[in-house]
mmCIF file of C-alpha atoms in Angstrom:
data_model
loop_
_atom_site.group_PDB
_atom_site.id
_atom_site.type_symbol
_atom_site.label_atom_id
_atom_site.label_comp_id
_atom_site.label_asym_id
_atom_site.label_seq_id
_atom_site.Cartn_x
_atom_site.Cartn_y
_atom_site.Cartn_z
ATOM 1 C CA UNK I 25 0.063 -0.008 -0.026
ATOM 2 C CA UNK I 26 1.426 3.465 -0.566
ATOM 3 C CA UNK I 27 2.069 6.411 1.658
ATOM 4 C CA UNK I 28 -0.687 8.145 -0.151
ATOM 5 C CA UNK I 29 -3.282 5.629 0.224
ATOM 6 C CA UNK I 30 -2.234 4.893 3.916
ATOM 7 C CA UNK I 31 -2.796 9.011 4.872
ATOM 8 C CA UNK I 32 -6.321 8.888 3.912
ATOM 9 C CA UNK I 33 -6.902 5.709 5.880
ATOM 10 C CA UNK I 34 -5.477 6.571 8.970
ATOM 11 C CA UNK I 35 -6.009 10.494 8.914
ATOM 12 C CA UNK I 36 -9.867 9.347 8.565
ATOM 13 C CA UNK I 37 -9.324 6.834 11.663
ATOM 14 C CA UNK I 38 -8.060 9.425 13.641
ATOM 15 C CA UNK I 39 -10.312 12.386 13.046
ATOM 16 C CA UNK I 40 -12.815 10.741 16.389
ATOM 17 C CA UNK I 41 -10.093 11.743 19.255
ATOM 18 C CA UNK I 42 -10.829 15.439 20.075
ATOM 19 C CA UNK I 43 -7.928 15.449 22.651
ATOM 20 C CA UNK I 44 -5.513 17.063 20.752
ATOM 21 C CA UNK I 45 -6.067 20.323 21.558
ATOM 22 C CA UNK I 46 -2.523 22.251 22.273
ATOM 23 C CA UNK I 47 -0.517 25.133 23.363
ATOM 24 C CA UNK I 48 1.722 26.502 26.704
ATOM 25 C CA UNK I 49 4.614 24.381 24.712
ATOM 26 C CA UNK I 50 7.513 26.575 25.580
ATOM 27 C CA UNK I 51 9.911 24.176 23.210
ATOM 28 C CA UNK I 52 12.032 26.461 21.276
ATOM 29 C CA UNK I 53 13.981 26.278 18.000
ATOM 30 C CA UNK I 54 17.726 24.878 18.497
ATOM 31 C CA UNK I 55 20.724 25.576 16.342
ATOM 32 C CA UNK I 56 20.191 23.651 13.157
ATOM 33 C CA UNK I 57 16.850 22.428 13.569
ATOM 34 C CA UNK I 58 14.101 23.010 12.147
ATOM 35 C CA UNK I 59 10.584 24.371 13.706
ATOM 36 C CA UNK I 60 9.788 26.238 16.686
ATOM 37 C CA UNK I 61 6.778 25.713 19.310
ATOM 38 C CA UNK I 62 7.948 28.745 21.212
ATOM 39 C CA UNK I 63 6.437 31.868 20.179
ATOM 40 C CA UNK I 64 2.627 31.492 21.023
ATOM 41 C CA UNK I 65 2.295 27.635 21.059
ATOM 42 C CA UNK I 66 0.433 26.162 18.579
ATOM 43 C CA UNK I 67 -3.065 27.569 17.274
ATOM 44 C CA UNK I 68 -5.532 25.119 16.241
ATOM 45 C CA UNK I 69 -8.772 25.381 14.290
ATOM 46 C CA UNK I 70 -11.681 22.933 14.671
ATOM 47 C CA UNK I 71 -13.590 21.795 11.382
ATOM 48 C CA UNK I 72 -17.406 20.546 12.247
ATOM 49 C CA UNK I 73 -16.619 16.435 12.950
ATOM 50 C CA UNK I 74 -13.886 17.604 15.290
ATOM 51 C CA UNK I 75 -10.798 17.335 13.401
ATOM 52 C CA UNK I 76 -7.788 19.380 14.473
ATOM 53 C CA UNK I 77 -6.875 21.947 11.561
ATOM 54 C CA UNK I 78 -3.186 22.425 12.427
ATOM 55 C CA UNK I 79 -1.981 19.539 13.381
ATOM 56 C CA UNK I 80 -1.027 16.597 11.061
ATOM 57 C CA UNK I 81 -3.463 14.448 12.901
ATOM 58 C CA UNK I 82 -2.596 10.119 12.184
ATOM 59 C CA UNK I 83 -3.052 7.013 13.521
ATOM 60 C CA UNK I 84 0.411 5.298 13.355
ATOM 61 C CA UNK I 85 -2.143 1.788 12.600
ATOM 62 C CA UNK I 86 -5.571 1.193 12.503
ATOM 63 C CA UNK I 87 -5.440 -2.719 12.799
ATOM 64 C CA UNK I 88 -6.567 -3.178 16.890
ATOM 65 C CA UNK I 89 -6.453 -5.987 18.275
ATOM 66 C CA UNK I 90 -8.790 -4.770 20.821
ATOM 67 C CA UNK I 91 -12.660 -4.964 19.898
ATOM 68 C CA UNK I 92 -14.481 -1.720 21.964
ATOM 69 C CA UNK I 93 -17.958 -1.588 21.406
ATOM 70 C CA UNK I 94 -18.213 2.333 20.293
ATOM 71 C CA UNK I 95 -14.984 2.477 18.496
ATOM 72 C CA UNK I 96 -14.848 2.415 14.178
ATOM 73 C CA UNK I 97 -11.514 0.738 14.590
ATOM 74 C CA UNK I 98 -12.459 -1.847 16.714
ATOM 75 C CA UNK I 99 -11.338 -5.470 15.449
ATOM 76 C CA UNK I 100 -14.669 -6.359 13.912
ATOM 77 C CA UNK I 101 -15.209 -3.992 12.212
ATOM 78 C CA UNK I 102 -14.481 -4.276 8.356
ATOM 79 C CA UNK I 103 -12.756 -1.421 7.117
ATOM 80 C CA UNK I 104 -9.580 -0.935 5.101
ATOM 81 C CA UNK I 105 -6.396 -1.785 7.563
ATOM 82 C CA UNK I 106 -3.648 -0.115 7.307
ATOM 83 C CA UNK I 107 -0.028 0.714 9.438
ATOM 84 C CA UNK I 108 2.834 3.087 9.005
ATOM 85 C CA UNK I 109 6.554 2.714 9.571
ATOM 86 C CA UNK I 110 8.314 5.040 11.871
ATOM 87 C CA UNK I 111 10.237 6.464 8.942
ATOM 88 C CA UNK I 112 7.288 7.306 7.212
ATOM 89 C CA UNK I 113 5.303 9.362 9.860
ATOM 90 C CA UNK I 114 8.787 10.837 10.369
ATOM 91 C CA UNK I 115 9.170 11.697 6.788
ATOM 92 C CA UNK I 116 5.700 12.432 6.420
ATOM 93 C CA UNK I 117 5.834 15.558 9.187
ATOM 94 C CA UNK I 118 8.906 16.914 8.072
ATOM 95 C CA UNK I 119 7.728 17.319 4.669
ATOM 96 C CA UNK I 120 4.229 18.646 5.305
ATOM 97 C CA UNK I 121 6.021 21.332 8.010
ATOM 98 C CA UNK I 122 8.438 21.755 5.450
ATOM 99 C CA UNK I 123 5.714 23.065 3.252
ATOM 100 C CA UNK I 124 3.676 25.099 5.672
ATOM 101 C CA UNK I 125 0.825 22.569 5.873
ATOM 102 C CA UNK I 126 0.818 21.778 9.512
ATOM 103 C CA UNK I 127 2.724 23.200 12.497
ATOM 104 C CA UNK I 128 2.995 19.847 14.360
ATOM 105 C CA UNK I 129 2.025 16.315 14.452
ATOM 106 C CA UNK I 130 -0.962 14.313 16.468
ATOM 107 C CA UNK I 131 0.264 10.922 16.425
ATOM 108 C CA UNK I 132 -2.182 8.238 18.166
ATOM 109 C CA UNK I 133 -2.689 4.571 17.521
ATOM 110 C CA UNK I 134 -4.568 1.582 17.802
ATOM 111 C CA UNK I 135 -3.344 -1.121 19.208
ATOM 112 C CA UNK I 136 -1.641 -3.244 17.047
ATOM 113 C CA UNK I 137 0.303 -6.894 18.007
ATOM 114 C CA UNK I 138 0.410 -5.754 21.927
ATOM 115 C CA UNK I 139 0.709 -2.442 24.002
ATOM 116 C CA UNK I 140 4.458 -2.432 24.402
ATOM 117 C CA UNK I 141 5.057 -2.773 20.631
ATOM 118 C CA UNK I 142 2.770 0.187 19.688
ATOM 119 C CA UNK I 143 4.072 2.240 22.283
ATOM 120 C CA UNK I 144 7.682 1.268 21.303
ATOM 121 C CA UNK I 145 6.654 2.358 17.630
ATOM 122 C CA UNK I 146 5.548 5.740 18.778
ATOM 123 C CA UNK I 147 8.996 6.439 20.708
ATOM 124 C CA UNK I 148 10.472 5.507 17.694
ATOM 125 C CA UNK I 149 8.857 7.811 15.318
ATOM 126 C CA UNK I 150 9.492 10.551 17.941
ATOM 127 C CA UNK I 151 12.943 9.685 18.232
ATOM 128 C CA UNK I 152 13.608 10.268 14.701
ATOM 129 C CA UNK I 153 12.092 13.516 14.117
ATOM 130 C CA UNK I 154 13.873 15.039 17.466
ATOM 131 C CA UNK I 155 16.838 13.825 16.904
ATOM 132 C CA UNK I 156 17.695 12.238 13.316
ATOM 133 C CA UNK I 157 15.493 15.719 11.691
ATOM 134 C CA UNK I 158 16.601 17.845 14.811
ATOM 135 C CA UNK I 159 12.544 18.625 14.590
ATOM 136 C CA UNK I 160 11.301 21.201 17.378
ATOM 137 C CA UNK I 161 7.872 21.711 16.189
ATOM 138 C CA UNK I 162 4.909 20.769 18.634
ATOM 139 C CA UNK I 163 4.362 17.184 18.712
ATOM 140 C CA UNK I 164 1.159 15.464 20.871
ATOM 141 C CA UNK I 165 1.442 11.549 21.221
ATOM 142 C CA UNK I 166 -1.105 9.341 22.908
ATOM 143 C CA UNK I 167 0.115 7.013 25.515
ATOM 144 C CA UNK I 168 -0.800 3.197 24.970
ATOM 145 C CA UNK I 169 -2.899 1.902 28.075
ATOM 146 C CA UNK I 170 -1.008 -1.492 29.216
ATOM 147 C CA UNK I 171 2.373 -0.274 28.149
ATOM 148 C CA UNK I 172 5.556 -0.227 29.811
ATOM 149 C CA UNK I 173 5.724 3.037 31.876
ATOM 150 C CA UNK I 174 9.455 2.866 30.852
ATOM 151 C CA UNK I 175 8.326 3.474 27.474
ATOM 152 C CA UNK I 176 5.712 6.109 28.168
ATOM 153 C CA UNK I 177 8.277 8.117 29.976
ATOM 154 C CA UNK I 178 10.772 8.294 26.859
ATOM 155 C CA UNK I 179 7.654 9.120 25.067
ATOM 156 C CA UNK I 180 6.466 12.179 27.854
ATOM 157 C CA UNK I 181 10.711 13.086 27.383
ATOM 158 C CA UNK I 182 10.108 13.654 23.386
ATOM 159 C CA UNK I 183 6.793 14.867 22.575
ATOM 160 C CA UNK I 184 5.095 18.475 24.356
ATOM 161 C CA UNK I 185 1.919 16.778 25.279
ATOM 162 C CA UNK I 186 0.646 13.049 26.336
ATOM 163 C CA UNK I 187 -2.455 11.745 26.656
ATOM 164 C CA UNK I 188 -4.316 8.561 27.535
ATOM 165 C CA UNK I 189 -8.052 8.304 26.978
ATOM 166 C CA UNK I 190 -10.056 6.914 29.964
ATOM 167 C CA UNK I 191 -13.247 7.032 27.621
ATOM 168 C CA UNK I 192 -15.333 5.569 29.729
ATOM 169 C CA UNK I 193 -16.712 7.098 32.548
ATOM 170 C CA UNK I 194 -16.468 4.080 35.108
ATOM 171 C CA UNK I 195 -15.074 0.851 35.114
ATOM 172 C CA UNK I 196 -18.632 -0.942 34.766
ATOM 173 C CA UNK I 197 -19.207 0.782 31.255
ATOM 174 C CA UNK I 198 -15.537 -0.235 30.509
ATOM 175 C CA UNK I 199 -15.845 -3.870 31.324
ATOM 176 C CA UNK I 200 -19.276 -3.666 29.647
ATOM 177 C CA UNK I 201 -18.254 -2.079 26.160
ATOM 178 C CA UNK I 202 -14.216 -2.421 25.824
ATOM 179 C CA UNK I 203 -14.217 -5.551 28.373
ATOM 180 C CA UNK I 204 -10.294 -5.742 26.865
ATOM 181 C CA UNK I 205 -9.035 -3.061 28.616
ATOM 182 C CA UNK I 206 -8.237 -2.139 32.282
ATOM 183 C CA UNK I 207 -8.926 0.595 34.658
ATOM 184 C CA UNK I 208 -5.808 0.094 35.727
ATOM 185 C CA UNK I 209 -3.905 0.162 32.420
ATOM 186 C CA UNK I 210 -4.819 3.567 32.195
ATOM 187 C CA UNK I 211 -4.860 5.161 35.600
ATOM 188 C CA UNK I 212 -1.868 3.697 36.460
ATOM 189 C CA UNK I 213 0.285 5.652 34.009
ATOM 190 C CA UNK I 214 -2.153 8.694 33.768
ATOM 191 C CA UNK I 215 -1.271 9.058 37.824
ATOM 192 C CA UNK I 216 2.378 8.179 37.018
ATOM 193 C CA UNK I 217 3.087 11.313 34.425
ATOM 194 C CA UNK I 218 0.976 13.311 36.836
ATOM 195 C CA UNK I 219 3.831 12.714 39.505
ATOM 196 C CA UNK I 220 6.691 13.076 36.907
ATOM 197 C CA UNK I 221 4.956 16.417 35.605
ATOM 198 C CA UNK I 222 5.457 17.637 39.253
ATOM 199 C CA UNK I 223 8.833 16.229 39.818
ATOM 200 C CA UNK I 224 9.429 17.905 36.318
ATOM 201 C CA UNK I 225 8.348 21.596 36.885
ATOM 202 C CA UNK I 226 9.994 21.611 40.679
ATOM 203 C CA UNK I 227 12.739 20.646 38.888
ATOM 204 C CA UNK I 228 12.986 23.241 36.476
ATOM 205 C CA UNK I 229 12.801 25.896 38.886
ATOM 206 C CA UNK I 230 16.258 24.999 40.189
ATOM 207 C CA UNK I 231 17.793 23.673 36.951
ATOM 208 C CA UNK I 232 17.294 25.149 33.789
ATOM 209 C CA UNK I 233 19.031 22.062 31.806
ATOM 210 C CA UNK I 234 16.369 19.706 33.541
ATOM 211 C CA UNK I 235 14.990 17.610 30.322
ATOM 212 C CA UNK I 236 11.947 18.407 28.960
ATOM 213 C CA UNK I 237 9.117 16.191 30.258
ATOM 214 C CA UNK I 238 5.382 16.614 28.531
ATOM 215 C CA UNK I 239 6.135 20.491 29.013
ATOM 216 C CA UNK I 240 2.596 20.976 27.387
ATOM 217 C CA UNK I 241 0.910 18.615 30.157
ATOM 218 C CA UNK I 242 -1.170 15.544 29.818
ATOM 219 C CA UNK I 243 -4.740 15.309 29.102
ATOM 220 C CA UNK I 244 -7.758 12.710 28.420
ATOM 221 C CA UNK I 245 -10.575 12.391 26.604
ATOM 222 C CA UNK I 246 -14.234 10.774 27.733
ATOM 223 C CA UNK I 247 -17.019 10.074 25.789
ATOM 224 C CA UNK I 248 -20.644 11.095 26.519
ATOM 225 C CA UNK I 249 -23.735 9.111 26.173
ATOM 226 C CA UNK I 250 -22.517 6.088 24.988
ATOM 227 C CA UNK I 251 -22.942 4.688 28.689
ATOM 228 C CA UNK I 252 -25.924 5.767 31.609
ATOM 229 C CA UNK I 253 -23.864 7.719 33.689
ATOM 230 C CA UNK I 254 -25.170 10.774 34.888
ATOM 231 C CA UNK I 255 -23.479 14.424 34.107
ATOM 232 C CA UNK I 256 -23.009 14.411 38.094
ATOM 233 C CA UNK I 257 -20.739 11.276 37.589
ATOM 234 C CA UNK I 258 -18.958 12.641 34.788
ATOM 235 C CA UNK I 259 -18.092 15.746 36.303
ATOM 236 C CA UNK I 260 -17.120 14.798 39.602
ATOM 237 C CA UNK I 261 -14.502 12.384 37.702
ATOM 238 C CA UNK I 262 -12.881 15.419 35.780
ATOM 239 C CA UNK I 263 -12.695 16.917 39.015
ATOM 240 C CA UNK I 264 -11.002 14.073 40.695
ATOM 241 C CA UNK I 265 -8.398 13.975 37.552
ATOM 242 C CA UNK I 266 -8.030 17.359 37.830
ATOM 243 C CA UNK I 267 -7.274 17.063 41.541
ATOM 244 C CA UNK I 268 -5.222 13.651 41.668
ATOM 245 C CA UNK I 269 -3.202 13.841 38.204
ATOM 246 C CA UNK I 270 -2.332 17.453 37.638
ATOM 247 C CA UNK I 271 -4.520 16.840 34.182
ATOM 248 C CA UNK I 272 -3.974 19.949 31.775
ATOM 249 C CA UNK I 273 -7.444 19.251 30.281
ATOM 250 C CA UNK I 274 -10.372 16.631 30.194
ATOM 251 C CA UNK I 275 -12.143 16.600 26.614
ATOM 252 C CA UNK I 276 -15.378 15.303 26.158
ATOM 253 C CA UNK I 277 -16.622 13.948 22.932
ATOM 254 C CA UNK I 278 -20.381 13.416 22.267
ATOM 255 C CA UNK I 279 -20.766 10.286 21.597
ATOM 256 C CA UNK I 280 -21.227 9.534 17.843
ATOM 257 C CA UNK I 281 -22.521 5.840 16.724
ATOM 258 C CA UNK I 282 -20.320 4.421 13.886
ATOM 259 C CA UNK I 283 -20.990 0.481 14.439
ATOM 260 C CA UNK I 284 -23.935 -1.208 15.263
ATOM 261 C CA UNK I 285 -23.682 -2.579 18.693
ATOM 262 C CA UNK I 286 -26.566 -3.824 20.686
ATOM 263 C CA UNK I 287 -24.550 -3.005 23.596
ATOM 264 C CA UNK I 288 -24.863 0.781 22.351
ATOM 265 C CA UNK I 289 -27.705 3.230 23.366
ATOM 266 C CA UNK I 290 -29.792 3.883 20.378
ATOM 267 C CA UNK I 291 -29.457 7.691 19.752
ATOM 268 C CA UNK I 292 -30.589 10.093 16.334
ATOM 269 C CA UNK I 293 -27.245 11.914 17.121
ATOM 270 C CA UNK I 294 -24.536 13.436 19.189
ATOM 271 C CA UNK I 295 -25.684 14.705 22.145
ATOM 272 C CA UNK I 296 -23.678 17.992 20.898
ATOM 273 C CA UNK I 297 -25.479 20.396 23.703
ATOM 274 C CA UNK I 298 -24.779 17.811 26.506
ATOM 275 C CA UNK I 299 -21.190 18.381 25.762
ATOM 276 C CA UNK I 300 -21.273 21.752 25.501
ATOM 277 C CA UNK I 301 -22.469 22.057 28.970
ATOM 278 C CA UNK I 302 -19.908 19.409 30.383
ATOM 279 C CA UNK I 303 -17.600 21.645 28.922
ATOM 280 C CA UNK I 304 -18.830 25.197 30.217
ATOM 281 C CA UNK I 305 -19.031 23.095 33.838
ATOM 282 C CA UNK I 306 -15.443 22.052 33.393
ATOM 283 C CA UNK I 307 -14.434 25.832 32.340
ATOM 284 C CA UNK I 308 -16.290 26.653 36.429
ATOM 285 C CA UNK I 309 -14.010 23.980 37.741
ATOM 286 C CA UNK I 310 -10.811 25.171 36.358
ATOM 287 C CA UNK I 311 -11.092 28.711 36.192
ATOM 288 C CA UNK I 312 -14.078 30.186 38.619
ATOM 289 C CA UNK I 313 -13.054 27.667 41.785
ATOM 290 C CA UNK I 314 -17.054 26.163 41.598
ATOM 291 C CA UNK I 315 -16.609 22.500 43.152
ATOM 292 C CA UNK I 316 -18.529 19.750 40.940
ATOM 293 C CA UNK I 317 -20.895 19.457 43.812
ATOM 294 C CA UNK I 318 -21.976 22.889 43.604
ATOM 295 C CA UNK I 319 -22.627 22.333 40.138
ATOM 296 C CA UNK I 320 -24.860 19.265 40.238
ATOM 297 C CA UNK I 321 -25.266 16.661 43.076
ATOM 298 C CA UNK I 322 -27.475 13.535 43.798
ATOM 299 C CA UNK I 323 -30.699 14.830 43.785
ATOM 300 C CA UNK I 324 -30.125 16.540 40.422
ATOM 301 C CA UNK I 325 -27.340 14.724 38.609
ATOM 302 C CA UNK I 326 -28.187 16.281 35.002
ATOM 303 C CA UNK I 327 -27.350 19.801 33.430
ATOM 304 C CA UNK I 328 -30.596 21.887 32.845
ATOM 305 C CA UNK I 329 -30.006 22.059 28.910
ATOM 306 C CA UNK I 330 -32.316 25.061 29.041
ATOM 307 C CA UNK I 331 -29.279 27.506 31.014
ATOM 308 C CA UNK I 332 -25.819 27.380 31.088
ATOM 309 C CA UNK I 333 -24.506 25.828 34.344
ATOM 310 C CA UNK I 334 -23.182 28.954 35.557
ATOM 311 C CA UNK I 335 -26.638 30.727 35.006
ATOM 312 C CA UNK I 336 -28.740 27.832 36.446
ATOM 313 C CA UNK I 337 -26.170 27.655 39.889
ATOM 314 C CA UNK I 338 -27.221 31.003 40.015
ATOM 315 C CA UNK I 339 -30.971 30.644 39.420
ATOM 316 C CA UNK I 340 -30.469 28.040 42.093
ATOM 317 C CA UNK I 341 -28.750 29.946 44.615
ATOM 318 C CA UNK I 342 -30.578 33.594 44.621
ATOM 319 C CA UNK I 343 -30.130 33.830 48.407
ATOM 320 C CA UNK I 344 -26.399 34.396 47.333
ATOM 321 C CA UNK I 345 -27.744 37.343 45.133
ATOM 322 C CA UNK I 346 -27.878 40.291 44.399
ATOM 323 C CA UNK I 347 -23.778 41.498 45.150
ATOM 324 C CA UNK I 348 -22.780 44.998 44.990
ATOM 325 C CA UNK I 349 -20.358 45.596 42.200
ATOM 326 C CA UNK I 350 -18.627 48.082 44.251
ATOM 327 C CA UNK I 351 -17.667 45.497 47.507
ATOM 328 C CA UNK I 352 -17.820 42.244 45.876
ATOM 329 C CA UNK I 353 -14.441 40.300 45.927
ATOM 330 C CA UNK I 354 -12.948 38.659 42.800
ATOM 331 C CA UNK I 355 -14.154 35.211 42.932
ATOM 332 C CA UNK I 356 -18.121 36.355 44.024
ATOM 333 C CA UNK I 357 -17.959 38.978 41.051
ATOM 334 C CA UNK I 358 -17.179 35.725 38.886
ATOM 335 C CA UNK I 359 -19.993 34.019 40.301
ATOM 336 C CA UNK I 360 -22.359 36.357 38.603
ATOM 337 C CA UNK I 361 -23.680 35.659 35.216
ATOM 338 C CA UNK I 362 -21.986 37.734 32.750
ATOM 339 C CA UNK I 363 -19.058 38.686 34.479
ATOM 340 C CA UNK I 364 -15.845 36.542 34.040
ATOM 341 C CA UNK I 365 -12.470 37.164 34.643
ATOM 342 C CA UNK I 366 -11.672 39.898 32.511
ATOM 343 C CA UNK I 367 -14.377 41.951 33.458
ATOM 344 C CA UNK I 368 -13.929 41.387 37.360
ATOM 345 C CA UNK I 369 -10.154 42.270 37.044
ATOM 346 C CA UNK I 370 -11.592 45.700 35.584
ATOM 347 C CA UNK I 371 -14.043 46.253 37.889
ATOM 348 C CA UNK I 372 -11.705 45.682 41.281
ATOM 349 C CA UNK I 373 -9.542 48.018 39.220
ATOM 350 C CA UNK I 374 -11.692 50.779 38.628
ATOM 351 C CA UNK I 375 -13.343 51.326 41.871
ATOM 352 C CA UNK I 376 -9.821 51.724 43.530
ATOM 353 C CA UNK I 377 -9.873 55.358 41.451
ATOM 354 C CA UNK I 378 -13.558 56.166 42.129
ATOM 355 C CA UNK I 379 -17.328 54.501 43.009
ATOM 356 C CA UNK I 380 -18.669 52.669 40.079
ATOM 357 C CA UNK I 381 -22.440 54.230 38.907
ATOM 358 C CA UNK I 382 -24.367 51.919 36.475
ATOM 359 C CA UNK I 383 -22.827 54.192 33.266
ATOM 360 C CA UNK I 384 -18.921 53.342 34.430
ATOM 361 C CA UNK I 385 -19.906 49.456 34.721
ATOM 362 C CA UNK I 386 -21.266 49.117 31.389
ATOM 363 C CA UNK I 387 -17.955 50.421 30.285
ATOM 364 C CA UNK I 388 -15.694 47.767 31.872
ATOM 365 C CA UNK I 389 -17.667 44.916 29.891
ATOM 366 C CA UNK I 390 -19.871 42.425 31.592
ATOM 367 C CA UNK I 391 -22.860 41.026 29.901
ATOM 368 C CA UNK I 392 -24.887 43.219 31.766
ATOM 369 C CA UNK I 393 -28.073 42.335 30.183
ATOM 370 C CA UNK I 394 -27.594 38.846 32.325
ATOM 371 C CA UNK I 395 -25.526 40.264 35.256
ATOM 372 C CA UNK I 396 -28.525 42.542 35.801
ATOM 373 C CA UNK I 397 -30.803 40.065 37.805
ATOM 374 C CA UNK I 398 -28.000 39.240 40.180
ATOM 375 C CA UNK I 399 -26.040 42.653 40.803
ATOM 376 C CA UNK I 400 -26.368 45.976 42.577
ATOM 377 C CA UNK I 401 -24.448 48.986 41.385
ATOM 378 C CA UNK I 402 -23.851 51.931 43.531
ATOM 379 C CA UNK I 403 -27.056 50.604 45.595
ATOM 380 C CA UNK I 404 -29.108 50.130 43.085
ATOM 381 C CA UNK I 405 -31.182 47.297 41.132
ATOM 382 C CA UNK I 406 -30.480 47.349 37.756
ATOM 383 C CA UNK I 407 -33.106 44.467 36.118
ATOM 384 C CA UNK I 408 -35.888 47.104 36.473
ATOM 385 C CA UNK I 409 -38.141 44.214 38.269
ATOM 386 C CA UNK I 410 -38.619 43.379 41.942
ATOM 387 C CA UNK I 411 -36.052 41.314 43.152
ATOM 388 C CA UNK I 412 -38.328 38.517 43.216
ATOM 389 C CA UNK I 413 -36.737 34.847 42.343
ATOM 390 C CA UNK I 414 -40.243 33.417 40.468
ATOM 391 C CA UNK I 415 -39.801 36.686 38.735
ATOM 392 C CA UNK I 416 -36.239 36.276 37.840
ATOM 393 C CA UNK I 417 -36.490 32.634 36.421
ATOM 394 C CA UNK I 418 -39.149 34.181 34.379
ATOM 395 C CA UNK I 419 -37.490 36.780 32.669
ATOM 396 C CA UNK I 420 -34.617 34.709 32.555
ATOM 397 C CA UNK I 421 -35.961 31.699 30.821
ATOM 398 C CA UNK I 422 -37.734 34.395 28.208
ATOM 399 C CA UNK I 423 -34.609 35.750 27.719
ATOM 400 C CA UNK I 424 -33.097 32.777 26.926
ATOM 401 C CA UNK I 425 -36.061 31.206 24.593
ATOM 402 C CA UNK I 426 -34.115 29.937 21.595
ATOM 403 C CA UNK I 427 -30.589 30.521 22.478
ATOM 404 C CA UNK I 428 -29.601 26.765 23.073
ATOM 405 C CA UNK I 429 -29.421 25.723 19.590
ATOM 406 C CA UNK I 430 -26.132 23.781 18.463
ATOM 407 C CA UNK I 431 -24.812 25.571 15.870
ATOM 408 C CA UNK I 432 -23.553 23.644 12.703
ATOM 409 C CA UNK I 433 -20.954 25.182 10.525
ATOM 410 C CA UNK I 434 -23.095 24.171 7.208
ATOM 411 C CA UNK I 435 -26.501 24.533 8.223
ATOM 412 C CA UNK I 436 -29.044 27.180 7.452
ATOM 413 C CA UNK I 437 -29.943 29.227 10.720
ATOM 414 C CA UNK I 438 -32.381 31.802 11.447
ATOM 415 C CA UNK I 439 -30.625 32.752 14.808
ATOM 416 C CA UNK I 440 -30.180 36.769 14.594
ATOM 417 C CA UNK I 441 -26.872 38.436 15.313
ATOM 418 C CA UNK I 442 -27.799 38.871 18.852
ATOM 419 C CA UNK I 443 -28.597 35.197 19.573
ATOM 420 C CA UNK I 444 -25.245 34.312 18.136
ATOM 421 C CA UNK I 445 -22.834 36.319 20.089
ATOM 422 C CA UNK I 446 -24.702 35.974 23.734
#
C-alpha cells in the first residue's frame, strides 16, 4: 500500500479523537534544527466533525487487537486496515511542515500486536523526528494503556503533550463496552505522568538544564452518551482527575454511533448540547473556583439544557444575590452570570479610583443583560423589576428562549446576530 493511501485511511481513522487541542509548549528552536513551538504555542482551528486543522493528525495504525463496542477501529469492524512505519510518519511530518501545511504532529494509534510494541513504534517515530530531523515543532502523542511505563516516559521526554484516553466514565461501562481494557492500565500511567510532571516542574525551577517532560501537560478524553453515567458522575470524575493527576484538560466527546452494537444506546445523533454543557462546567471547575458538588448533585444529576451551568447555579442560589459590584471580591464577582475574569478584574481595578456607577460599569465589559438580575451597582438594582426569585427565573427563561440551539458550520440558521454572540 502506498503512503498516500495510508494517509487517507489513518487520517480518517484519527478524526474521532478530540483531545489534541494544545498550547503552552515552550520548546524553542535549536541551532541547526527546524520548527519552533515557542512563540505562542500551536494555534488550532476545529472543523465541524472534530478534526484539528493545523496538526498532522494521524493514527500510526488502525489494525486494532481490541474490540471496543463504540470504536470505529474495533477489530470486528470490516474496514480497510493500514499501518505506517516510524520512518514514514517522520518523513511525512517533515515534508508537511516544510510546505507549511502543518504546525506540528498529533500521533495516536490503535493497539496492534500488543501495547508495548505499539508504544515502541510511537517512541521510535518521535526519536527520528527529534534526533535525526532535529524537529522542534509541536508533538502530541498518545500513551498506550498497558504499555511499559518506561516506554511512556521516553515518549514524554520527546513530546510536548501526552494523553491517555479514559473513554468510558466508569469501571462498569469499561467492563461492558471495552472488556479487553483494564482501568488500572489507564489510571496508573496517568497518575505516574502527573507525579513526574510535578517533579519536572520543581526540578525546572532549580535547574534550567532539566530535560523536558511533556511541558504542555497531559490530557484525556471522555465519551459522553455511550454509557449510562449521569452528568454529575462525569463531572466528579473530571474534578478528581484534575486534583489527583495534575491533568491539563479533560475533553468530552459526544457519542457518535459508528458501528452497530446492541450494547450501545439507540441515539438519533451525538448529544452535542450535553457535551457543550460539560465543557462549560469544566471551565467553572478550572477557572471559576466551583466544585462539582456545587454545580450538580445526587438530587440533580444532569445539566439543565435550557441554562448554562453558571446561570443555572445562580438561579438555584438566589439567596446569595444581589451582590454589590463596588464591594464584592473577585471570586464573588466571577459567580455572577455575565461577569467573567476579564470584567471582574476591570471592576476591581476601576473601583480603586472611584465608586462605580451604572454608566461606569457598562464600559467595563460585563454582559449586563444577564448580570443585571444578580447585581447592585452603587446601591441600585439594575433589572428594572423587583428582586423576586420567581419573577427573575421567568424573565431569565424568556431571555434565554431559543438560544440553546447547537449551531452547525454548514446548516442554514434563522438565529439573529444577538443570539449568536450571546
